[in-house]
Short mmCIF file of C-alpha atoms and ligand atoms in Angstrom, two decimals:
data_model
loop_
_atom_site.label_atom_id
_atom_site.label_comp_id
_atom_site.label_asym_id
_atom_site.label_seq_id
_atom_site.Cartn_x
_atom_site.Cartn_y
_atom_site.Cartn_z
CA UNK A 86 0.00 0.00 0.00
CA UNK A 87 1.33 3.44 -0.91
CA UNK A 88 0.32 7.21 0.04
CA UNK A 89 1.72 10.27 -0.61
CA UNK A 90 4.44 12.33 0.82
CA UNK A 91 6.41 15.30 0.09
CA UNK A 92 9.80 13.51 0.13
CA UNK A 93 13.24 14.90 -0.13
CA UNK A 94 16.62 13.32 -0.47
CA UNK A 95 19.45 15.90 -0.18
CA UNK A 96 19.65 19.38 1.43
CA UNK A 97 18.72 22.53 -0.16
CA UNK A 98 15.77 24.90 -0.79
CA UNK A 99 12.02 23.85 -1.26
CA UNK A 100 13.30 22.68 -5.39
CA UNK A 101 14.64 19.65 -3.42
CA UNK A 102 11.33 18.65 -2.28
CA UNK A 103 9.08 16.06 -4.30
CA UNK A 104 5.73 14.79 -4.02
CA UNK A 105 6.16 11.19 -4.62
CA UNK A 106 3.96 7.63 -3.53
CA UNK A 107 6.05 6.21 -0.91
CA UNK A 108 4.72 2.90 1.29
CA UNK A 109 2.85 3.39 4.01
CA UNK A 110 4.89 3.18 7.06
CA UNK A 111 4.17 -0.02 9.98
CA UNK A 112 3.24 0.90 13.57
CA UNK A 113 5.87 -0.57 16.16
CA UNK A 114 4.44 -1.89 19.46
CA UNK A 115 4.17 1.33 21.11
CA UNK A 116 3.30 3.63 18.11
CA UNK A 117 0.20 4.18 16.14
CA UNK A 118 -0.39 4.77 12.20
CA UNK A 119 -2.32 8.33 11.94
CA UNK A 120 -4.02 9.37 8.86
CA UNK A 121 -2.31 12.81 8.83
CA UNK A 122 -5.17 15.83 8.43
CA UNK A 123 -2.95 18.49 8.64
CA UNK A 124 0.60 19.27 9.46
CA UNK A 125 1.97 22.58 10.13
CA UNK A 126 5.26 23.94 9.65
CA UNK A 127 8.03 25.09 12.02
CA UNK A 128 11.27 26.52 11.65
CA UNK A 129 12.98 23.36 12.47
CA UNK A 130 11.78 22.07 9.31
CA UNK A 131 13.49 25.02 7.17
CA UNK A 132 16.77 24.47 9.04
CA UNK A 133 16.43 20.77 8.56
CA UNK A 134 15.74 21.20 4.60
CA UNK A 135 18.62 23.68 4.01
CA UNK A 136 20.69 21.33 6.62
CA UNK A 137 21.60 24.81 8.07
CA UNK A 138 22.60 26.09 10.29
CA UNK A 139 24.81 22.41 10.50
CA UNK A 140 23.94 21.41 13.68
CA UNK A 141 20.64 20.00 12.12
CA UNK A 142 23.18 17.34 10.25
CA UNK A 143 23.68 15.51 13.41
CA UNK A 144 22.57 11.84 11.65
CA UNK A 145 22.74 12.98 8.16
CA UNK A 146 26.19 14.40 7.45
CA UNK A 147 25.57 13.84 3.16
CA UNK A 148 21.95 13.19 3.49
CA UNK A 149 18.81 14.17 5.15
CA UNK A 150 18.32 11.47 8.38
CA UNK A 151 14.76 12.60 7.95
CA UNK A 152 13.36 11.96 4.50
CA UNK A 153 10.00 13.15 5.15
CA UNK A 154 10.23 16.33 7.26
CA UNK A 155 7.05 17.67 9.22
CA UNK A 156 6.80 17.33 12.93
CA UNK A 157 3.57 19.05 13.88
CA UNK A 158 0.51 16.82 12.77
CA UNK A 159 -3.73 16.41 13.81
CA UNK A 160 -5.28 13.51 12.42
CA UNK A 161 -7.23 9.74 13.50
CA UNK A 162 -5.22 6.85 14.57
CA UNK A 163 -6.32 4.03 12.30
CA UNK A 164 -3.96 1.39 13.42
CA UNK A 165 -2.16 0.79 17.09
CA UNK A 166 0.77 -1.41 17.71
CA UNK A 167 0.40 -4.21 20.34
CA UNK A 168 1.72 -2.17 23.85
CA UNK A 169 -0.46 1.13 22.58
CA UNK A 170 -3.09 1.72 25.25
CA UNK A 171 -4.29 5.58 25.65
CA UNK A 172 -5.58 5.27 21.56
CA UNK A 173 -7.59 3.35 19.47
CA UNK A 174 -8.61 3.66 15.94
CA UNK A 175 -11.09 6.33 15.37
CA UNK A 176 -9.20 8.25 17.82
CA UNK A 177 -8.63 12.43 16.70
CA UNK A 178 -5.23 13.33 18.20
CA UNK A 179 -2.84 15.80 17.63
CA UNK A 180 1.33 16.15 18.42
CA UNK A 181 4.75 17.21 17.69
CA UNK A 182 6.54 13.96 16.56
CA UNK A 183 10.37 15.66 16.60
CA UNK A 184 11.35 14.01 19.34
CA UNK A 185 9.98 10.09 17.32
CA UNK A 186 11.20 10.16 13.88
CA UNK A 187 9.34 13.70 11.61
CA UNK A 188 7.24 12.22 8.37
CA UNK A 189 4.19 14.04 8.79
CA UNK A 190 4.47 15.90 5.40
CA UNK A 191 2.30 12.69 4.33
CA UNK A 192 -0.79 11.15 3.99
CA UNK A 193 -0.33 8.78 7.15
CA UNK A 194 2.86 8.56 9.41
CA UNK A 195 3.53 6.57 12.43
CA UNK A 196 3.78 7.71 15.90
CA UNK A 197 4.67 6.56 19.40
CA UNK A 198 1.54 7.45 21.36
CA UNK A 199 3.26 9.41 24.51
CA UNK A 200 3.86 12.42 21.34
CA UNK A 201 0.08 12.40 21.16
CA UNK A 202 -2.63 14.18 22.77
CA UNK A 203 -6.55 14.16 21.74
CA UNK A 204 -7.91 17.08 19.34
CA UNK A 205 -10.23 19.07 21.22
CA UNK A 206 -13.14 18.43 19.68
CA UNK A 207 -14.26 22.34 18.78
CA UNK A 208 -10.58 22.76 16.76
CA UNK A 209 -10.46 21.89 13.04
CA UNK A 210 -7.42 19.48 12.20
CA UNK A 211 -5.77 22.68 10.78
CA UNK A 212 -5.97 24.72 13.88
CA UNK A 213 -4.51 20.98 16.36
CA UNK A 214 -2.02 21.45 13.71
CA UNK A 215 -0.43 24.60 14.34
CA UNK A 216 -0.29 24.36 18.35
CA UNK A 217 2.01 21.49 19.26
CA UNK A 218 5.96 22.70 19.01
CA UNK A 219 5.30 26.61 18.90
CA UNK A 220 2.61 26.89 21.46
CA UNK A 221 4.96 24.50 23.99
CA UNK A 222 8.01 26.33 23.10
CA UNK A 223 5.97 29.56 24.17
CA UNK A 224 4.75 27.99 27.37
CA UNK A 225 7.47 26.00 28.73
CA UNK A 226 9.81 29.36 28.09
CA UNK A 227 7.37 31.81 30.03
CA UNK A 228 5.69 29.35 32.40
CA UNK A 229 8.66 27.06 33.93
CA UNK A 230 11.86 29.03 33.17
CA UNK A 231 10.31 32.96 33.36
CA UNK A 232 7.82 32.16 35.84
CA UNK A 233 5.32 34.50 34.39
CA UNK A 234 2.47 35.47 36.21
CA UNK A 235 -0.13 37.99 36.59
CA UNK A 236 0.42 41.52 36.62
CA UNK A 237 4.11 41.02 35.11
CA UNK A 238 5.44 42.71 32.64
CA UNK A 239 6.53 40.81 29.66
CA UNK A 240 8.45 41.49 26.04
CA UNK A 241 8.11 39.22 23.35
CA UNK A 242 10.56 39.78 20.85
CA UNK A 243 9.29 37.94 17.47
CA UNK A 244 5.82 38.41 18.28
CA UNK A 245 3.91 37.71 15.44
CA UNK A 246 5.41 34.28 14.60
CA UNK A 247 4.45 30.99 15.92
CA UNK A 248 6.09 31.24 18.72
CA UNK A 249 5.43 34.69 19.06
CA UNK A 250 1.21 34.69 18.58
CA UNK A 251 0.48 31.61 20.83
CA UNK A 252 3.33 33.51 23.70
CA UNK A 253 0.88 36.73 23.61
CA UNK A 254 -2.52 34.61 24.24
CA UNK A 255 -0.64 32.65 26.74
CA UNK A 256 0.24 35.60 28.85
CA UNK A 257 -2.77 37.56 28.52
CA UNK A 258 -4.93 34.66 29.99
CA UNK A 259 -2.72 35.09 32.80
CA UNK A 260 -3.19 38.61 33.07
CA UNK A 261 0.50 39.46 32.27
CA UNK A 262 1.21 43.46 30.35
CA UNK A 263 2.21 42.37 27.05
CA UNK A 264 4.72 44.10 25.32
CA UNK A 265 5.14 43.17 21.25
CA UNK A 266 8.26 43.29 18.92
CA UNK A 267 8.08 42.62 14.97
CA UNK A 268 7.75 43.86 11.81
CA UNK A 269 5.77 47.01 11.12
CA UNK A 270 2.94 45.57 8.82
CA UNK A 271 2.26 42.85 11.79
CA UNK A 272 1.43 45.68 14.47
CA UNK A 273 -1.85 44.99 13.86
CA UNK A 274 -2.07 41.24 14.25
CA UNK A 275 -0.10 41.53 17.66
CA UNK A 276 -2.74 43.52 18.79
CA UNK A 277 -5.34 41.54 17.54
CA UNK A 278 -4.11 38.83 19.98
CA UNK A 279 -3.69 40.83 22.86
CA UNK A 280 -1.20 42.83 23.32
CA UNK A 281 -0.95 45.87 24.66
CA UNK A 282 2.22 47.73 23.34
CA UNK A 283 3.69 46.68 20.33
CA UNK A 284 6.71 48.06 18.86
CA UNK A 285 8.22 47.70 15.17
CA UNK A 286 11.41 46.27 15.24
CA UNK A 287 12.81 48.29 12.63
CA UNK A 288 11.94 51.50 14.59
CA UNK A 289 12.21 51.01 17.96
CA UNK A 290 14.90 49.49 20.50
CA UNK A 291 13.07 47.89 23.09
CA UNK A 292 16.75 47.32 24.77
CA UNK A 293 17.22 51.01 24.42
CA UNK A 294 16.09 53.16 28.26
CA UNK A 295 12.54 52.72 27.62
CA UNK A 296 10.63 50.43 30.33
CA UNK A 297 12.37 47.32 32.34
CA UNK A 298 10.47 43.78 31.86
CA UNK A 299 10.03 41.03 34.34
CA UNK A 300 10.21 38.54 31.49
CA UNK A 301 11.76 38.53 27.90
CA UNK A 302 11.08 35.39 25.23
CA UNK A 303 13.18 36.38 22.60
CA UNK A 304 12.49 34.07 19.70
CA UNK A 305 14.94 35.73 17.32
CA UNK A 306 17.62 36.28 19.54
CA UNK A 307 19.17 39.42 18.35
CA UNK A 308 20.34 41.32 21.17
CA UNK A 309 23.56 40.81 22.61
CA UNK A 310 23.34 39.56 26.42
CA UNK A 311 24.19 43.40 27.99
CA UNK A 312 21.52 44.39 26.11
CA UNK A 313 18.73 41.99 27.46
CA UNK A 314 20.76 42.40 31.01
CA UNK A 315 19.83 46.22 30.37
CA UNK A 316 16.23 45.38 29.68
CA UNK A 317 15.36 43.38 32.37
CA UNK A 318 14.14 44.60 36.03
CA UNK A 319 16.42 43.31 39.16
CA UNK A 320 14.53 39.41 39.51
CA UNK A 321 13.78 39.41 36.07
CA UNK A 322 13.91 36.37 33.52
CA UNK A 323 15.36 36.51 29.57
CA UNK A 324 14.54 33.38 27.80
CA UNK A 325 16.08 32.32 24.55
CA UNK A 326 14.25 30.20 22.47
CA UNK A 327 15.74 31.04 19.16
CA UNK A 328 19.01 32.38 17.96
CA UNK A 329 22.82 31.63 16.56
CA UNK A 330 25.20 29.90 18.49
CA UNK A 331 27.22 33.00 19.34
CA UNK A 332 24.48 34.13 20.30
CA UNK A 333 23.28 31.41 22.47
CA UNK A 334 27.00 31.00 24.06
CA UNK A 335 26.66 34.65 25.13
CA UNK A 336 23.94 33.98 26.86
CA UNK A 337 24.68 30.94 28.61
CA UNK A 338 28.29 32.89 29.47
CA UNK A 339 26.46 36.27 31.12
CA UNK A 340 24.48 33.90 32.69
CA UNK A 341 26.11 33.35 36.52
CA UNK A 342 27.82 37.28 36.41
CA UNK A 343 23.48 38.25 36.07
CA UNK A 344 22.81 35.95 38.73
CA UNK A 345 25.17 37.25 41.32
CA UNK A 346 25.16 40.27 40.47
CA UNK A 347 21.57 41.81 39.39
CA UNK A 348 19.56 38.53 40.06
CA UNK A 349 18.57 38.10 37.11
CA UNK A 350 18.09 34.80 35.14
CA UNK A 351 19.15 34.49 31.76
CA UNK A 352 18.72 30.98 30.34
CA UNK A 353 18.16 29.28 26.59
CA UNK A 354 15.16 27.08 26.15
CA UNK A 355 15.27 23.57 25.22
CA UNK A 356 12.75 21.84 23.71
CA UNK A 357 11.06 18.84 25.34
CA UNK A 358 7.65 17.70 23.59
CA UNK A 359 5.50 17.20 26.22
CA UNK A 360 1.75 15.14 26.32
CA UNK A 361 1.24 17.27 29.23
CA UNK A 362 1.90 20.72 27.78
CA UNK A 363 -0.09 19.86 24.47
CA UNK A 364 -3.05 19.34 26.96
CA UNK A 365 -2.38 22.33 28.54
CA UNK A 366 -3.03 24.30 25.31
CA UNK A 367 -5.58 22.02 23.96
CA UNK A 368 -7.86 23.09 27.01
CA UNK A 369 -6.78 26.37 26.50
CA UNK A 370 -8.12 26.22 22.93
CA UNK A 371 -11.31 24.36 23.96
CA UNK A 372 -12.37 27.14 26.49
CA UNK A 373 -11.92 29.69 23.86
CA UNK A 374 -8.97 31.36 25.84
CA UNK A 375 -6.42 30.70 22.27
CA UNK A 376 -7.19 30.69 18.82
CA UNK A 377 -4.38 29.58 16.94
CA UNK A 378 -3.08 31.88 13.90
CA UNK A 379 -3.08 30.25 10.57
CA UNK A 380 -1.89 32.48 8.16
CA UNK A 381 -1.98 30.46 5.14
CA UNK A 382 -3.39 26.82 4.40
CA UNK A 383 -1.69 24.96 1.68
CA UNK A 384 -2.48 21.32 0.27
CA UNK A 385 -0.08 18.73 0.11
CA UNK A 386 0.42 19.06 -3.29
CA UNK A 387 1.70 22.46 -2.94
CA UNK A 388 3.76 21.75 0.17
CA UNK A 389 7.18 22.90 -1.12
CA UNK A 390 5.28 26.27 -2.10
CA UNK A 391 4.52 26.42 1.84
CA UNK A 392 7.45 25.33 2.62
CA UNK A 393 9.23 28.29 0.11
CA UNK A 394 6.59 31.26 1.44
CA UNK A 395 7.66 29.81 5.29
CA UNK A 396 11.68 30.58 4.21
CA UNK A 397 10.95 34.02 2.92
CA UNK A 398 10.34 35.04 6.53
CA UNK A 399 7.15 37.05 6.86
CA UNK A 400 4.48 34.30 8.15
CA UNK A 401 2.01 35.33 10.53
CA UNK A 402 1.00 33.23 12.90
CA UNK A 403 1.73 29.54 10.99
CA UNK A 404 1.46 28.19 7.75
CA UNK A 405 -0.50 24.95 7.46
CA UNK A 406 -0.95 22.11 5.17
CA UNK A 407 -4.22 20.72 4.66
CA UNK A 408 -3.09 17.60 3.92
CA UNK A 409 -6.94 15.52 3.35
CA UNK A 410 -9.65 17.06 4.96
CA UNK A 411 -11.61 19.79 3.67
CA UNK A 412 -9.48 23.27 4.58
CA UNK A 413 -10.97 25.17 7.28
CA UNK A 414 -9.40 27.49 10.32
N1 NAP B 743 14.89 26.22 21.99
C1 NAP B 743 14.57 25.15 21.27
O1 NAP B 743 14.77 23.99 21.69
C2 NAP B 743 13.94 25.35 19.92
C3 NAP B 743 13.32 24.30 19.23
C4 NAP B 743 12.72 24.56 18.01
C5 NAP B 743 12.74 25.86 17.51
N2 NAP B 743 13.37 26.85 18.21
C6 NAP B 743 13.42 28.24 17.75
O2 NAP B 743 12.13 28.76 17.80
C7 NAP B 743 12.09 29.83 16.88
C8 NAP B 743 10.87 29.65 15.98
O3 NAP B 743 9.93 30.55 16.35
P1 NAP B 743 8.69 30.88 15.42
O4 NAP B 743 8.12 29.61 14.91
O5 NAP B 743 7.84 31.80 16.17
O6 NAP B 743 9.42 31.62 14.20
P2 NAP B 743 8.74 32.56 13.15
O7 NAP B 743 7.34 32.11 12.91
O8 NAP B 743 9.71 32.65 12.02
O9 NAP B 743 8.65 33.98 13.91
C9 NAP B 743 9.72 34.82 14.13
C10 NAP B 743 9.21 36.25 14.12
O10 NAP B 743 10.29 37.14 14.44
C11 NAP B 743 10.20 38.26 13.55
N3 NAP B 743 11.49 38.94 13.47
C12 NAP B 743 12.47 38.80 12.54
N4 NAP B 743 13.49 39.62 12.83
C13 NAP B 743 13.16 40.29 13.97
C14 NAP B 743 13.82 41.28 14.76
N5 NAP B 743 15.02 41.75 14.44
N6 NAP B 743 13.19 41.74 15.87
C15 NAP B 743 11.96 41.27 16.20
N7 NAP B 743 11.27 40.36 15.48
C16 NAP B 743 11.88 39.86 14.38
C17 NAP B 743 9.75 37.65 12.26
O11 NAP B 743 9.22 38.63 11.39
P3 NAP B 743 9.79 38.93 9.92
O12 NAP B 743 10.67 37.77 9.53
O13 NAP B 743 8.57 39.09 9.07
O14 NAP B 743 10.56 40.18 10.04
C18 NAP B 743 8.69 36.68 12.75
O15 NAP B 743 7.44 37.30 12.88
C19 NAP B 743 13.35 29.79 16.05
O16 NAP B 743 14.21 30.79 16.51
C20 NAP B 743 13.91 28.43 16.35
O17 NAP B 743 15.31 28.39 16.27
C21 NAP B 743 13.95 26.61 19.40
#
């Protein structure tokens, strides 16, 4: 039996990718076989295309280790492996299936069930699609390492990304002050979602002597480490969930001096997909407190073309791709 995938077998940009049948991958014991809905895309699966920055080689020096990328899926379990007991088939689940093997650029992919969570049942596939690795990212950077909570002030720089638009919900809910950073022409949408100030990147310094923040999530990671150190109140939290590896060294360097000295944390995120955290979102979404941002809906056909309009760098929200139900967000 075959489906299709978008498929790719060496790095480069989205003219690498193919749409080809492939065979239908077979459930070990403690995985299921999903028939993929919809699968969004992150910037983990740029960097793993290009293969840059290297790091994302680690398994595939020559050649992709991955040779369906897409992490980020919603769809029903139609098979489960013997040892599989939270699913059956029938079941509507979403997850972020980086941490067990990608492939959900495809009509069905396998999973091990601990990635999974059910779909809330009043979210399209589309929308399950786009929460799993921003939406934890956002959470697990402002809930366990900055400790948000109401009444704190908190910067978001990268606002209007993945990342960014599921980070300004988050903290709202909480009843955090919501400061925004991005491009001009998404001022708008940043607003839309909550927050309260926004500034445009390209005209303001939010480093600069304007107000202090209890919390920064910097998902582009810009700002050299005196510069967030500048930004922060004394107790404060900077959390790095995106940037180079100078940049990320810096950080992790400045961060004992801010300890001692200021008492402030400064500390780079790492991911952990988490059952747990996709729950905490999915109820989230249910009560109507989130409403994930699609910004475009693609079909699996036209992947690479989502895959192309993700790398030129001014998504809003995420891109998803529709992959066989009937589009809908
Ligand atoms: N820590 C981990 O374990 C881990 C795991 C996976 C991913 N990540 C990181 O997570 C991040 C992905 O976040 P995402 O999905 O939200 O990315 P995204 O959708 O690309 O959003 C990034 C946003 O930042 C904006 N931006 C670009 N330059 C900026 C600047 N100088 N100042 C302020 N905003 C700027 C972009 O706008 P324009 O481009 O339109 O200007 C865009 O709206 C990446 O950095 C990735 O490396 C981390």
């Amino acid at each position: 039996m075959t489906m299709k995938a978008m498929v790719y077998e060496k790095y480069g940009l989205p003219d690498v990718l193919r749409i080809e049948e492939t065979e239908i991958p077979k459930p070990k014991d403690d995985e299921v076989l999903l028939a993929v809905h919809a699968a969004s895309v992150n910037s983990w699966d740029w960097d793993l295309l290009r293969g840059k920055p290297y790091i994302n080689r680690i398994g595939g020096l020559r050649k992709p280790r991955y040779r369906i990328l897409g992490a980020d899926v919603a769809g029903t379990v139609v098979a489960a492996g013997a040892a599989v007991t939270r699913y059956r088939p029938g079941d509507e689940v979403f997850g972020d299936l980086s941490g067990c093997g990608w492939g959900g650029f495809a009509e069905y992919v396998c999973a091990r069930e601990t990635a999974l969570t059910p779909k809330p049942a009043g979210l399209s596939f589309e929308q399950a699609a786009a929460i799993p690795q921003a939406a934890v990212l956002a959470l697990q950077g402002m809930r366990d390492i900055g400790r948000l909570d109401k009444g704190c002030r908190v910067l978001i720089n990268g606002a209007g990304g993945g990342v960014g638009t599921f980070a300004i919900q988050y903290a709202k809910w909480l009843g955090a002050e919501v400061t925004g950073v991005d491009r001009g022409d998404k001022l708008d949408l940043l607003r839309d979602v909550g927050a309260d100030h926004v500034l445009d990147y390209a005209r303001e310094d939010f480093a600069a002597n304007g107000p202090r923040y209890d919390l920064i999530l910097d998902v582009v990671g810009n700002r050299s480490a005196v510069e967030v150190r500048r930004a922060l109140r004394p107790g404060g939290a900077y959390v790095m969930v995106g940037g180079s590896l100078p940049r990320i060294l810096q950080t992790l360097l400045a961060a004992k001096p801010a300890a001692w000295l200021e008492k402030k944390n400064l500390a780079v995120l790492v991911h952990k997909p988490k059952h747990e955290d996709q729950l905490v979102w999915s109820d989230l979404a249910e009560a109507g407190h989130v409403k994930p941002v699609i910004d475009r809906l693609y079909t699996l056909n036209d992947a690479p073309r989502a895959l192309a309009y993700f790398g030129e760098g001014r998504v809003r929200g995420k891109v998803v791709i529709a992959i066989r139900s009937t589009p809908s967000f």
